[in-house]
Each structure stands twice: as C-alpha cells, then as structure tokens.
Coordinates of C-alpha atoms in Angstrom, one line a residue:
Y1 CA 3.9 10.8 8.4
M2 CA 1.7 8.2 6.6
F3 CA 0.1 7.2 9.9
V4 CA -0.6 10.8 11.2
H5 CA -3.5 13.0 10.2
I6 CA -4.5 16.6 10.8
D7 CA -8.1 16.0 12.0
F8 CA -10.9 13.4 12.2
I9 CA -12.3 14.1 8.7
H10 CA -8.8 13.7 7.2
I11 CA -8.3 10.2 8.6
L12 CA -11.9 9.3 8.0
L13 CA -11.6 10.0 4.2
N14 CA -8.2 8.3 3.9
M15 CA -9.5 5.2 5.7
F16 CA -12.7 5.2 3.6
F17 CA -10.5 5.2 0.4
L18 CA -8.2 2.5 1.9
Y19 CA -11.2 0.3 2.8
W20 CA -13.0 0.8 -0.5
F21 CA -10.1 0.4 -2.9
G22 CA -8.4 -2.0 -0.6
Q23 CA -11.3 -4.4 -1.0
I24 CA -11.0 -4.1 -4.8
F25 CA -7.2 -4.4 -4.6
L26 CA -7.5 -7.7 -2.6
R27 CA -9.5 -9.2 -5.4
Y28 CA -6.3 -9.3 -7.5
F29 CA -3.5 -9.3 -4.9
N30 CA -2.9 -10.5 -1.4
A31 CA -2.8 -8.7 2.0
K32 CA 1.0 -8.8 2.0
N33 CA 1.0 -6.8 -1.3
L34 CA -1.5 -4.3 0.2
G35 CA 0.6 -3.6 3.2
S36 CA 3.9 -3.5 1.3
L37 CA 2.4 -1.1 -1.4
Y38 CA 1.0 1.1 1.4
V39 CA 4.5 1.4 3.0
L40 CA 6.3 1.7 -0.3
G41 CA 3.8 4.4 -1.5
G42 CA 4.5 6.3 1.7
F43 CA 8.2 6.2 1.4
A44 CA 8.4 6.8 -2.3
V45 CA 6.2 9.8 -2.1
A46 CA 8.2 11.1 0.8
V47 CA 11.2 11.2 -1.4
L48 CA 9.2 12.9 -4.2
Y49 CA 7.8 15.4 -1.7
I50 CA 11.3 16.2 -0.4
L51 CA 12.6 16.6 -4.0
A52 CA 9.7 18.8 -5.0
F53 CA 9.7 21.1 -2.0
N54 CA 13.5 21.5 -2.2
S55 CA 14.0 21.9 -5.9
I56 CA 10.9 23.5 -7.5
P57 CA 11.0 27.3 -6.9
Y58 CA 7.2 27.5 -6.6
Y59 CA 7.2 25.1 -3.7
I60 CA 10.4 26.4 -2.2
D61 CA 8.8 29.9 -1.9
M62 CA 5.9 28.4 0.2
G63 CA 8.3 27.7 3.0
S64 CA 7.5 24.9 5.5
V65 CA 4.6 22.8 4.3
P66 CA 3.7 19.7 6.4
M67 CA 3.8 16.2 5.0
I68 CA 0.9 14.5 6.8
G69 CA -1.5 11.7 6.0
A70 CA -2.1 8.4 4.2
S71 CA -3.2 10.0 0.9
A72 CA -0.1 8.9 -1.0
S73 CA -0.4 5.3 0.2
T74 CA -4.1 5.0 -0.4
T75 CA -3.8 6.6 -3.9
A76 CA -1.1 4.1 -4.8
I77 CA -3.5 1.2 -3.8
M78 CA -6.4 2.9 -5.8
F79 CA -4.3 3.2 -8.9
A80 CA -2.8 -0.3 -8.6
A81 CA -6.3 -1.8 -8.5
A82 CA -7.6 0.5 -11.3
F83 CA -4.8 -0.1 -13.7
Y84 CA -4.4 -3.8 -13.0
N85 CA -8.0 -4.4 -14.1
P86 CA -9.3 -1.3 -15.9
K87 CA -12.6 -3.0 -16.7
A88 CA -13.6 -3.5 -13.0
E89 CA -16.7 -1.6 -12.1
V90 CA -18.2 -0.3 -8.8
N91 CA -21.6 1.1 -7.9
L92 CA -21.3 4.9 -7.4
F93 CA -23.9 6.3 -5.0
F94 CA -25.8 3.0 -5.3
A95 CA -27.2 4.1 -8.7
W96 CA -24.5 4.1 -11.4
R97 CA -22.0 1.5 -12.4
I98 CA -18.7 3.1 -13.3
K99 CA -15.3 1.7 -14.1
I100 CA -12.7 2.4 -11.3
I101 CA -10.2 3.5 -13.9
Y102 CA -12.5 6.6 -14.5
I103 CA -12.6 7.4 -10.8
A104 CA -8.8 7.1 -10.6
I105 CA -8.2 9.3 -13.7
F106 CA -10.7 11.9 -12.5
I107 CA -8.9 12.1 -9.1
F108 CA -5.6 12.4 -10.9
I109 CA -6.8 15.2 -13.1
L110 CA -8.2 17.1 -10.1
D111 CA -4.9 16.8 -8.3
F112 CA -2.9 17.8 -11.4
I113 CA -5.1 20.9 -11.8
S114 CA -4.8 21.7 -8.1
L115 CA -1.0 21.6 -8.0
G116 CA -1.0 25.4 -7.9
D117 CA -3.4 25.5 -5.0
T118 CA -1.8 26.8 -1.9
S119 CA -4.3 25.3 0.6
N120 CA -2.9 21.7 0.2
P121 CA 0.1 21.6 -2.0
G122 CA 1.8 18.7 -0.3
G123 CA -1.4 16.6 -0.6
H124 CA -1.6 17.1 -4.3
V125 CA 2.0 16.2 -4.8
A126 CA 1.5 13.1 -2.7
H127 CA -1.6 12.0 -4.6
I128 CA 0.2 12.3 -7.9
G129 CA 3.2 10.4 -6.6
G130 CA 1.0 7.7 -5.2
A131 CA -0.9 7.5 -8.5
I132 CA 2.4 7.0 -10.4
L133 CA 3.6 4.4 -8.0
G134 CA 0.3 2.5 -8.2
Y135 CA 0.4 2.5 -12.0
I136 CA 4.0 1.3 -12.0
F137 CA 3.1 -1.5 -9.5
A138 CA 0.2 -2.7 -11.6
R139 CA 2.2 -2.7 -14.9
Q140 CA 5.1 -4.5 -13.4
Y141 CA 2.9 -7.0 -11.7
Q142 CA 1.3 -7.8 -15.1
K143 CA 4.8 -8.5 -16.4
G144 CA 5.4 -10.9 -13.5
K145 CA 7.5 -8.6 -11.3
D146 CA 6.4 -7.7 -7.8
I147 CA 8.1 -4.4 -6.9
T148 CA 6.9 -4.7 -3.3
R149 CA 8.6 -8.0 -2.6
W150 CA 11.6 -6.4 -0.9
V151 CA 9.4 -4.3 1.3
S152 CA 7.5 -7.5 2.3
R153 CA 10.7 -9.2 3.2
I154 CA 11.7 -6.3 5.4
I155 CA 8.3 -6.2 7.1
D156 CA 8.5 -10.0 7.7
W157 CA 12.0 -9.7 9.1
G158 CA 10.9 -7.0 11.5
A159 CA 7.8 -8.9 12.5
N160 CA 9.9 -12.1 13.2
L161 CA 12.2 -10.2 15.5
F162 CA 9.4 -10.0 18.1
K163 CA 7.9 -13.5 17.5
P164 CA 8.7 -15.8 20.3
K165 CA 10.8 -18.8 19.2
P166 CA 9.5 -22.2 20.2
P167 CA 11.6 -23.9 22.8
K168 CA 13.8 -26.7 21.6
M169 CA 12.7 -30.0 23.0
K170 CA 15.2 -32.6 24.1
V171 CA 13.9 -36.0 24.5
K172 CA 15.7 -38.1 27.1
S173 CA 15.1 -41.7 27.1
K174 CA 15.4 -43.7 30.4
R175 CA 15.7 -47.0 28.5
K176 CA 18.9 -48.8 28.6
E177 CA 18.4 -50.8 25.4
S178 CA 18.6 -49.6 21.9
D179 CA 15.6 -49.1 19.6
Y180 CA 16.3 -52.4 17.9
E181 CA 16.4 -54.2 21.2
Y182 CA 13.2 -52.5 22.4
N183 CA 11.3 -53.3 19.2
E184 CA 12.4 -56.9 19.4

C-alpha cells in the first residue's frame, strides 16, 4: 500500500515531502536508514491502521476505508529529521527561516484535529502513526540504538538473493616443479 497512490496529486505531494525531508534526513543519517525507516514506517502504520479500524467504534462504523499512499512513511522520515535536530531550519516560501520541528508539530496538530474528518480518516491515522515512529526512531538513535537495523538486514538479504555471485576461479599450473624450484 505504501507504493500505491490514488491520483497524480497524491503521489506528487508524497514525493515532494519525501524529497524535501529526505534531504534533511540524509544530513544526519545514511541512505540505508532512509529506506529502512520508509519501509518500517509503512509496516508499523499498517498495523496501527488495522488495529484502529477494527477496534475503535468510530472507525468500525465507517466500513471499508482504503489504506493507500506513502504518507505514513514520509511522515516518519519528516519527524525523525525534525526531532533528531530540532534546531535545523529551512527556508519557507523562499522568505522565512523556520525550524523544521515547527513544521512537523503543525502537521501533527492538523492531523490530530482532523481525526474526526470522514474525507481521509485513514490518512490522518497514518500520519500520526508515522509521526510517532519517526519520533521514536530519532530518540532511540540519539541513545545509540538504530531501530531500523533489522529492516536493513532483511532488505540486504533480499537484495543479495538476486545479486550474481562471482565465479570461483581455479588456477591450474602447467609447471612440473614446485614454487621453490621455480623461484630458484
């Protein structure tokens, strides 16, 4: 679900956030962390989504609500960058310098207020779940713990399945004498 979108604007906005906050994220972490947090954010929020829409009466009454988009993953990356270095600033609309922590908190508040909105209930749950995971990632990383390490190992294992193995070379010597005799 985290690689599927409803329309062009949906994917455009998610990829804009991924690019923008991904660049900030990569100042502090590596590309492997980025990919692993993206995947972990998608899976963790999928679990949260399933729990919310199968246990909270308000969401159960909505019936079938699709789970589509990269919002959870991109929000996890945004919050990881924002809470890892809350003093980091960006230019907003090429005019104002603003700390990314304020952007993240503003988006979180908007999503929290919009939880009752019936136009995109799954999206708001996903954003909040991604925000929580990004926050947890940043705090654990500051303590020296990388919660995405196991995801990186699984991704590496999967990638290595399809990597061609170099052929083993056998060197056959046509010499009759030993190395010692040859060197003499």
